[in-house]
Structure formats: structure tokens, C-alpha cells
CSV table of C-alpha atoms in Angstrom, one decimal:
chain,number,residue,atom,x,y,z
N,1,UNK,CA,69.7,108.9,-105.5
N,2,UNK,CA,68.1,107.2,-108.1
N,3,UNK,CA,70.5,103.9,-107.9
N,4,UNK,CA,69.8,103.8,-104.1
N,5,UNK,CA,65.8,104.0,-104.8
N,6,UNK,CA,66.8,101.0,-107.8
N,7,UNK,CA,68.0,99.1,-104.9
N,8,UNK,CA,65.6,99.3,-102.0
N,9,UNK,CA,62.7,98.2,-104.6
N,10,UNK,CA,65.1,95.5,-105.5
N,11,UNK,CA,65.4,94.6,-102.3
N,12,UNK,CA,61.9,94.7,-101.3
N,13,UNK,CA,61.1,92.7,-104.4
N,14,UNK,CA,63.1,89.9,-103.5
N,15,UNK,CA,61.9,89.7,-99.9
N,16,UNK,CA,58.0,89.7,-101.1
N,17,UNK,CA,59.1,86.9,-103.8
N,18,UNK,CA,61.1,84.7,-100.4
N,19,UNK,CA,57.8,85.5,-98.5
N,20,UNK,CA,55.8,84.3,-100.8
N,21,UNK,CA,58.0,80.7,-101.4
N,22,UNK,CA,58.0,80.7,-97.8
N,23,UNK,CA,54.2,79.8,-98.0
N,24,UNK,CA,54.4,76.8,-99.6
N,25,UNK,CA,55.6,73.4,-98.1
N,26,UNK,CA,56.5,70.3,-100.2
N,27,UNK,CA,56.6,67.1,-98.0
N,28,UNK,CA,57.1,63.2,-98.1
N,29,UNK,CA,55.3,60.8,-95.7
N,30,UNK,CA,54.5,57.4,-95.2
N,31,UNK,CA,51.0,56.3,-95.1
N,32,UNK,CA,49.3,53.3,-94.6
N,33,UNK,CA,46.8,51.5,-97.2
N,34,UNK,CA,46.7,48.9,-100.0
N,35,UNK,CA,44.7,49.4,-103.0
N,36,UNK,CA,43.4,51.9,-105.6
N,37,UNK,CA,40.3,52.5,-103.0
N,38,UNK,CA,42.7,53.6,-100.4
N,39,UNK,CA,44.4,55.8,-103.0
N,40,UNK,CA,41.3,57.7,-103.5
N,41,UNK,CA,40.1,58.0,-99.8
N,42,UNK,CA,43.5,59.0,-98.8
N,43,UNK,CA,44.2,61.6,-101.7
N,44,UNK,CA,41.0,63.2,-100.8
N,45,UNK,CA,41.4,63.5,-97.3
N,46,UNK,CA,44.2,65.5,-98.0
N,47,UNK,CA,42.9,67.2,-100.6
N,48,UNK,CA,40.0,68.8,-99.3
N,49,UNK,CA,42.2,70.2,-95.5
N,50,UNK,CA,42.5,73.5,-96.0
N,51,UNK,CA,45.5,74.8,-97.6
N,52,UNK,CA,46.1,71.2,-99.4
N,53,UNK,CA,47.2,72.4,-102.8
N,54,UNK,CA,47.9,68.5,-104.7
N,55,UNK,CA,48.1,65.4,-103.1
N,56,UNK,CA,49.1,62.2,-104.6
N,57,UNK,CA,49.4,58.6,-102.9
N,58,UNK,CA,52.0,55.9,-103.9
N,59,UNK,CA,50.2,52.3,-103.4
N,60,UNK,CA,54.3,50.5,-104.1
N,61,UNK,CA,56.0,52.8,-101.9
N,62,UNK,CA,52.8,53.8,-99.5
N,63,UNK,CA,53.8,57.5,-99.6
N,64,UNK,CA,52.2,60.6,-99.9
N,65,UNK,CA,52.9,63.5,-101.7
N,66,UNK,CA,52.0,66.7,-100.7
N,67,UNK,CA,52.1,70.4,-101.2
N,68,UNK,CA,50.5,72.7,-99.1
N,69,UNK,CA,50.4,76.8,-97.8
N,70,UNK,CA,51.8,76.4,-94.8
N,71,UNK,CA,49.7,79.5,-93.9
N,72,UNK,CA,46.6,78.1,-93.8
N,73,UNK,CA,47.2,74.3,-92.6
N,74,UNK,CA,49.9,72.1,-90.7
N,75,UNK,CA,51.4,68.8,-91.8
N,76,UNK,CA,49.8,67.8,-88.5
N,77,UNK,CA,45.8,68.7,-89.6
N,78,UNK,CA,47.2,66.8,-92.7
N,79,UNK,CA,47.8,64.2,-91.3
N,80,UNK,CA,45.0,63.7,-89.0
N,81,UNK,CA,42.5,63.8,-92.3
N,82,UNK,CA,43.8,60.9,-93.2
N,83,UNK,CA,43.7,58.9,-90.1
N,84,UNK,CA,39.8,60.4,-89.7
N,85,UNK,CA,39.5,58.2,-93.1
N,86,UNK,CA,41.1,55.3,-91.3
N,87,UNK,CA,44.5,55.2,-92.1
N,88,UNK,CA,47.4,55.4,-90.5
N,89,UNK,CA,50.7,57.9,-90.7
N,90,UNK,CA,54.1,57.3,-88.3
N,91,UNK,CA,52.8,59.8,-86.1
N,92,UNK,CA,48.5,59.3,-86.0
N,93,UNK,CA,46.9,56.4,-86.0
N,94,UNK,CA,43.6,55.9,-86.9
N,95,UNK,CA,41.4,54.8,-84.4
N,96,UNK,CA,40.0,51.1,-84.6
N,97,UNK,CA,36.2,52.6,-84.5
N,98,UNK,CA,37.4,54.4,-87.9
N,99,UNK,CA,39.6,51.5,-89.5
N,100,UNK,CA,36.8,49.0,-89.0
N,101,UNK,CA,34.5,51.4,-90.8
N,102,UNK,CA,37.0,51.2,-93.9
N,103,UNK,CA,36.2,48.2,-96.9
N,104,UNK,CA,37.8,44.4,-96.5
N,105,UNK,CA,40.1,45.1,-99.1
N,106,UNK,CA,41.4,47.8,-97.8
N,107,UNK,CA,42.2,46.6,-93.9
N,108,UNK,CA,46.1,47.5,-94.7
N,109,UNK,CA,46.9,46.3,-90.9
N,110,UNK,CA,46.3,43.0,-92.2
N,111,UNK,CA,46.1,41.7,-95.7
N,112,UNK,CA,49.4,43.1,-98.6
N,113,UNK,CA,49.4,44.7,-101.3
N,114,UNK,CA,46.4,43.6,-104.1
């Protein structure tokens, strides 16, 4: 008896630990920007959706890092905080009234890399 009670709360420990990983999503995506200012304005987009745990912004390789609770947020409302900043994912774009609004420097849809 006392094995079987052993196992069910072994069990039920390992499903609450799988429920709890379950929560968290790490993703990769590409987004659109140039410079150190973009960095920052993407970053905290991200940062401050709900959910958004870190977030971190690669200027070379124009990707975003991401971990999230996949509980409170989507990789969607993610990703639409960052084109509401004016810039640009695979799957949102931002919208030209937005992108105008963002610095020179920082117009990725035409100048490189600075």
C-alpha cells in the first residue's frame, strides 16, 4: 500500500513539474531594425507584453530572442508590440503611419546596418 501511495505522488509530481515547463515558450524570430536605438525600442516592446519574461535583439543577425508564459501571452501579441513600435516581423508589418514616426537612423526598410 504504501509503495502504491509512493507512486501516485510520484506521479502527480512529475505531471505538476511537465505542467509547469509547459508554461514557458522559448522562441527565435526575425525582426526588422538597424541600430542600437532599434535594439532598445524593440527589446522593450517585447518586454513590457504581458507574459514577456527576457527579450534580447540581435542588430548582426536581426533576431529576437524571446521567452515567455505561454499562459498569459501569444507569440502573435508579441509580435504585434513590436510592429506598434514600427518594426517589422515575417508575419506583421508595421504600418507606414508607425514606421515614419520611428528616427532616420533607424528607417531599416531603407538604409543597412550602422
Amino acid at each position: 500500500m504504501k509503495k502504491l501511495i509512493l507512486i501516485l505522488v510520484a506521479i502527480m509530481a512529475i505531471s505538476v513539474s511537465a505542467e509547469a515547463q509547459s508554461k514557458t515558450s522559448k522562441v527565435t524570430f526575425e525582426v526588422d531594425g538597424v541600430c542600437e536605438m532599434c535594439k532598445e525600442r524593440i527589446e522593450k516592446a517585447a518586454i513590457l507584453t504581458k507574459g514577456v519574461k527576457f527579450a534580447t535583439w540581435n542588430i548582426q543577425k536581426k533576431e529576437l530572442y524571446c521567452i515567455y508564459n505561454n499562459k498569459k501571452t501569444t507569440l502573435t501579441k508579441i509580435k504585434q508590440a513590436i510592429a506598434d513600435v514600427g518594426h517589422d516581423t515575417k508575419e506583421i508589418k508595421a504600418t507606414d503611419e508607425v514606421y515614419d514616426g520611428i528616427d532616420e537612423c533607424c528607417k531599416y526598410r531603407t538604409l543597412e546596418t550602422h
